[in-house]
C-alpha positions as a printed Julia matrix, in Angstrom:
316×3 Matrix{Float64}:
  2.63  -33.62  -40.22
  3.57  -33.59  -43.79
  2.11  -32.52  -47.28
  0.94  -35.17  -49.71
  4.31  -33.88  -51.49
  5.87  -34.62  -48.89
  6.96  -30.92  -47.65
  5.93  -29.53  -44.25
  2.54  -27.42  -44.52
  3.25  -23.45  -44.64
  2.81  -21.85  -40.91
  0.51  -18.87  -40.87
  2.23  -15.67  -39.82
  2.23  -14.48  -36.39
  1.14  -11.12  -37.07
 -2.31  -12.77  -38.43
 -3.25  -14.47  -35.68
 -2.42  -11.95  -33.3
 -4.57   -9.55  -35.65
 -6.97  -12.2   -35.69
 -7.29  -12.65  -31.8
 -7.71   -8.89  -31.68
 -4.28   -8.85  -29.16
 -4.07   -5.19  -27.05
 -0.46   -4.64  -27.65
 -0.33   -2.41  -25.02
  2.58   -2.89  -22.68
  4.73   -4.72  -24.92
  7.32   -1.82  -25.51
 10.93   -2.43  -24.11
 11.75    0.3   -21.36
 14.43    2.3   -22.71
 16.61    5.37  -20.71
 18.36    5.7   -23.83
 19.07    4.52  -27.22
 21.29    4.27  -29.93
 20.62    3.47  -34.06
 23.13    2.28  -36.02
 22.9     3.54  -39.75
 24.22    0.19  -41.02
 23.65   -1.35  -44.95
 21.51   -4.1   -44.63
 24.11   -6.96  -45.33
 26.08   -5.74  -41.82
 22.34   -5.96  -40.28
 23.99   -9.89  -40.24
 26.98   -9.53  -39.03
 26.12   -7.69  -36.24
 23.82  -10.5   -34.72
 26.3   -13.23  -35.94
 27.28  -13.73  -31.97
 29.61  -16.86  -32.9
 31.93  -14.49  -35.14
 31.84  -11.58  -33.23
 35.41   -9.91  -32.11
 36.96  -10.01  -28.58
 36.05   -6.17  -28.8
 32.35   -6.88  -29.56
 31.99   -9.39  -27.12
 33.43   -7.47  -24.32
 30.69   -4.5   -24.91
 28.0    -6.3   -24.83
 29.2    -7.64  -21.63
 29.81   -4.38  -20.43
 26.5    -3.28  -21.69
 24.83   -6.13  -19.09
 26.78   -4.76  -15.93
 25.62   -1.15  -17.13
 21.81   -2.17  -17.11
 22.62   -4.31  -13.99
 23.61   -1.49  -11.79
 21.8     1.55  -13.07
 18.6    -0.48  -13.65
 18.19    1.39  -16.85
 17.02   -0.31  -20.15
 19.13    0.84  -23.27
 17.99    0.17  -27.15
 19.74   -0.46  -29.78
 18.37   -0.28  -33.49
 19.88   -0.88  -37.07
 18.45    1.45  -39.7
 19.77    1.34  -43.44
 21.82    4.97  -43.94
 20.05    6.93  -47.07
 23.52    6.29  -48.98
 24.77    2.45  -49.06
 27.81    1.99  -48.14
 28.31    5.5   -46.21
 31.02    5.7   -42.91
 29.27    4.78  -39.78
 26.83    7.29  -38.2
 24.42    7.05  -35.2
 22.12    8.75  -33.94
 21.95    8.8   -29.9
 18.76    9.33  -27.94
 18.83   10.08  -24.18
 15.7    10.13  -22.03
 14.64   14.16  -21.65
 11.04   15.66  -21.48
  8.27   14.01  -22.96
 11.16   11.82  -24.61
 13.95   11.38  -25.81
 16.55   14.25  -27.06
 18.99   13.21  -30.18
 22.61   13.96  -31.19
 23.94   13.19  -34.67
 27.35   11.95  -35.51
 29.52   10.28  -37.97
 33.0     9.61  -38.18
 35.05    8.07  -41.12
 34.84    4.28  -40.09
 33.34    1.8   -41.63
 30.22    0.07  -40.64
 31.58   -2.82  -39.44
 33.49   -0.27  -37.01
 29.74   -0.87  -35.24
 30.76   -1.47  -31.98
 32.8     1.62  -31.54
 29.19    3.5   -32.45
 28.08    1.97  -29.04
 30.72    2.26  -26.74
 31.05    6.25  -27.82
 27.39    6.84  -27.19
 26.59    4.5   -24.26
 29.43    3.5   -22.09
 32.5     5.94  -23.15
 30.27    9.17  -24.73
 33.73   11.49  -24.06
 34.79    9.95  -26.86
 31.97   11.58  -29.04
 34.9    14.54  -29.44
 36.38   12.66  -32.16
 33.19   11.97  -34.07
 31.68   15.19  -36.04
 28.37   16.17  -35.04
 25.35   16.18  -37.87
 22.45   18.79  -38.24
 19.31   17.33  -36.18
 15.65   17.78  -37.49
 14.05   20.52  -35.88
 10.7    18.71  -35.9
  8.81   16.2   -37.14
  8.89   12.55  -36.22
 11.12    9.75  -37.41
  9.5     5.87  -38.0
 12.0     3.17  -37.38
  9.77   -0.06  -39.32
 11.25   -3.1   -39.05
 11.46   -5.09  -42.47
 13.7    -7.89  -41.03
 12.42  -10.46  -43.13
 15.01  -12.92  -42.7
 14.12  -12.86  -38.96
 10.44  -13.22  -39.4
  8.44  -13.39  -42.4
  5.53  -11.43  -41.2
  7.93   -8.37  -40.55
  8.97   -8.51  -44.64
  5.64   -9.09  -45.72
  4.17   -6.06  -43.61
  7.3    -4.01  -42.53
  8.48   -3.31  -45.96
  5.09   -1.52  -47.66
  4.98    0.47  -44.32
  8.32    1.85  -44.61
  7.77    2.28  -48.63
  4.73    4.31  -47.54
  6.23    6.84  -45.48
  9.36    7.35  -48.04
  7.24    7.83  -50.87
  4.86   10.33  -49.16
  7.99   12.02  -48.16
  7.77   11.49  -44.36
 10.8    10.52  -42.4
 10.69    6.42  -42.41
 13.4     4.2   -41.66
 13.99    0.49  -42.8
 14.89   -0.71  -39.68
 16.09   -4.24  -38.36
 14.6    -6.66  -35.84
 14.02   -5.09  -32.21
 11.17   -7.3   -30.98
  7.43   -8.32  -31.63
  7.19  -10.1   -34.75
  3.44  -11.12  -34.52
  2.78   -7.26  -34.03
  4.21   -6.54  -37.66
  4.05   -3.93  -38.84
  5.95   -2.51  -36.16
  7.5     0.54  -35.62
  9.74    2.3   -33.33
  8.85    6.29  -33.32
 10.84    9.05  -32.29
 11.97   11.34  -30.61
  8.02   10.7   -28.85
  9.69    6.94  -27.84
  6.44    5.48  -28.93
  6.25    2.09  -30.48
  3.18    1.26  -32.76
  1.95   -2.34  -33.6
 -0.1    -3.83  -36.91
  0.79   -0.62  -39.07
 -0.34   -0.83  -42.6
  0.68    1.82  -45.11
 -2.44    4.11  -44.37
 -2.38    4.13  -40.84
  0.91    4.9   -40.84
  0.88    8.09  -42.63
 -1.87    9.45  -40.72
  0.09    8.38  -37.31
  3.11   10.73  -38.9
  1.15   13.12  -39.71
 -1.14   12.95  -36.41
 -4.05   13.26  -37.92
 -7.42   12.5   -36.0
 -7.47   11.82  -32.62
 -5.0     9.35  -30.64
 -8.2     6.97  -29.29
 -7.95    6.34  -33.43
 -4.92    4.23  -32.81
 -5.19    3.36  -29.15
 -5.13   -0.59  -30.09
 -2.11   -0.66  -32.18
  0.16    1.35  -29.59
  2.48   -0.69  -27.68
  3.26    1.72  -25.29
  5.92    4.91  -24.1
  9.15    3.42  -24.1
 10.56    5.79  -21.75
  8.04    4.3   -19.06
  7.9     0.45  -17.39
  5.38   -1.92  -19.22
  2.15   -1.54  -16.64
  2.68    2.07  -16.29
  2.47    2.08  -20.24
 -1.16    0.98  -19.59
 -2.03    4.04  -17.75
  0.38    6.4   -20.14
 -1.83    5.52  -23.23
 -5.39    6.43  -21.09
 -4.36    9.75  -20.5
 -2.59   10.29  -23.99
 -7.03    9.46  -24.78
 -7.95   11.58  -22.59
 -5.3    14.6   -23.19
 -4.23   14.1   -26.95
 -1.63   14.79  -28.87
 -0.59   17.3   -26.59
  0.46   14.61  -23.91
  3.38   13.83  -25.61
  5.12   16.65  -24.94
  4.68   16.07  -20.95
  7.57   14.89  -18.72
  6.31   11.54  -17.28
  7.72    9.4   -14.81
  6.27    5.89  -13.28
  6.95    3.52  -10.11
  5.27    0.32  -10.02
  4.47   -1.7    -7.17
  2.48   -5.06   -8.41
 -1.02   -3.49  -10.22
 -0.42   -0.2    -8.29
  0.63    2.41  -10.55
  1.9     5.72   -9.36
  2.27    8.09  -12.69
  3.44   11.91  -11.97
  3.77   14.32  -14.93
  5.06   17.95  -15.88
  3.41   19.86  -18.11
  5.49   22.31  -20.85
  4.14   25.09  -19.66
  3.97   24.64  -15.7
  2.16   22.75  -13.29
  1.66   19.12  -13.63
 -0.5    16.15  -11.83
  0.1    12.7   -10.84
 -2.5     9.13  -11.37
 -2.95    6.23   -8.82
 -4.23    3.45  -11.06
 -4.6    -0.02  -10.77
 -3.26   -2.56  -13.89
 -5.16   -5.54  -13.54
 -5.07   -8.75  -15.74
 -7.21  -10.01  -18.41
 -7.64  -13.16  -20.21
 -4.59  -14.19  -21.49
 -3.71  -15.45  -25.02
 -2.15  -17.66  -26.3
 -0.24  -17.3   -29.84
  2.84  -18.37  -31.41
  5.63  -15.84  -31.47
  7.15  -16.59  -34.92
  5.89  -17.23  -38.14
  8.85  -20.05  -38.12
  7.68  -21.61  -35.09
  4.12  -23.08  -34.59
  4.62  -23.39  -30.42
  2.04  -21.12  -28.03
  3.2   -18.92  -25.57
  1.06  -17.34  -23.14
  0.32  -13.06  -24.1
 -0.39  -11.39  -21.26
 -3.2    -8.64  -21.73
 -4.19   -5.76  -19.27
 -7.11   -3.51  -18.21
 -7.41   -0.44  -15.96
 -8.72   -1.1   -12.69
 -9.32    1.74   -9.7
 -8.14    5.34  -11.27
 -7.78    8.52   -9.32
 -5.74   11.64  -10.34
 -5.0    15.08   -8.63
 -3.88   18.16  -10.85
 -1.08   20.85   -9.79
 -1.41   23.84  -11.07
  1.3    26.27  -11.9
């Protein structure tokens, strides 16, 4: 259907309905062993997901990249974040699964951006070849908020993403304009780390108080998407103890096999002992949204509740 001027009617953006249907977007985080970002100027953001002009070189890693996931089973991410300086030699930053998640390396060499793929074969297929990069200072604290602002992907992440990430730079927190890594309608979304949490529906507010951890983390329970460094129903039962437990929670070791609704969730605690959960991951009503602001088709949301729960401690 058509305008009277003859132009097609405007879709609504993804991220409002999905607001609007009150979506859980709880267990929608990619499961990650490790990760690597790409500090890449926007304009290479592009280039790097232009598949048709992509070198022999480039093509061949990705296809590496497959058999790696293939026979390890582990998930790897990959995210492009704009360097503070445009137009600076490539650096990435490489995130390995470790504790309560992930521990980072710097590096940059003197290539340029468009040297990309070399950032990923050094740091996730060939990492002995990290000798010839020079390592960079690494935070001592604090947490880093990848947001995507991909608007060219999907409006809803421009429209949202971009006063998020303005947000956290201009209250001097550690943000990140970031390019697309999944979940339009859940704009704003953000990737945070080194926690491997990924947050959904941000707005400029919430955002600062999520850096900042302020309150308590039932506060935000509805806009996480879940612990990265866990599989997507075991995410269910990761974000009812980080209620329960807090803030601290973060900081313990957690690990996850899934069988159907049955999870099995053991943990280590920073300072000794540990526990593990039996829980059960059950379905609720589905939804039913579109998942671009470009494209006005339904696809079925899956949504989740806890079921049976039972949990034994280990002390020290």
């Amino acid at each position: 259907m058509t305008s009277a001027s003859g132009t097609a009617p405007r879709l609504a953006l993804c991220a409002d309905l999905s607001r609007a249907a009150n979506e859980d977007p709880i267990a929608t985080a990619p499961h990650w062993q490790e990760l690597t970002v790409l500090e890449l100027d926007v304009p290479v953001w592009a280039r790097l997901r232009d598949v048709a002009n992509w070198t022999p070189q480039q093509s061949g890693l990705f296809g590496r990249l497959r058999d790696k996931v293939e026979a390890s089973g582990a998930g790897f991410g990959l995210l492009m974040s704009a360097p503070p300086t445009r137009g600076a030699p490539l650096a990435v930053r490489h995130y390995v699964r470790a504790g309560g998640g992930y521990s980072r390396r710097d590096y940059v060499t003197d290539l340029p951006q468009d040297a990309w793929a070399d950032g990923l074969i050094d740091t996730l297929l060939e990492p002995e070849r990290l000798t010839a990069w020079t390592p960079r200072e690494v935070p001592a604290q604090g947490v880093d908020l990848h947001v995507c602002t991909h608007g060219t992907v999907d409006a809803a992440c421009g429209r949202y993403g971009v006063p998020v990430y303005q947000a956290l730079v201009g209250a001097g927190e550690r943000g990140w304009r970031t390019g697309h890594f999944g979940g339009h309608r859940l704009a704003a979304t953000a990737v945070e780390l080194p926690s491997g949490l990924l947050w959904a529906h941000l707005t400029p507010e919430l955002v600062l108080k999520i850096a900042r951890r302020e309150g308590h983390p039932a506060d935000y329970a509805r806009h996480l998407r879940g612990y990265s460094g866990l599989p997507a129903l075991a995410q269910v039962v990761d974000r009812e103890l980080l209620v329960r437990r807090g803030w601290s929670w973060l900081d313990a070791d957690r690990q996850a096999e899934v069988r159907g609704e049955a999870v099995h969730l053991t943990y280590r605690l920073p300072g000794g002992g540990g526990g593990e959960v039996w829980a059960t991951v059950r379905p609720a009503p589905s939804l039913h949204l579109p998942g671009s602001s470009h494209d006005a088709g339904l696809s079925e949301v899956r949504q989740y509740r806890l079921g049976e729960w039972h949990e034994r401690a280990v002390r020290p």
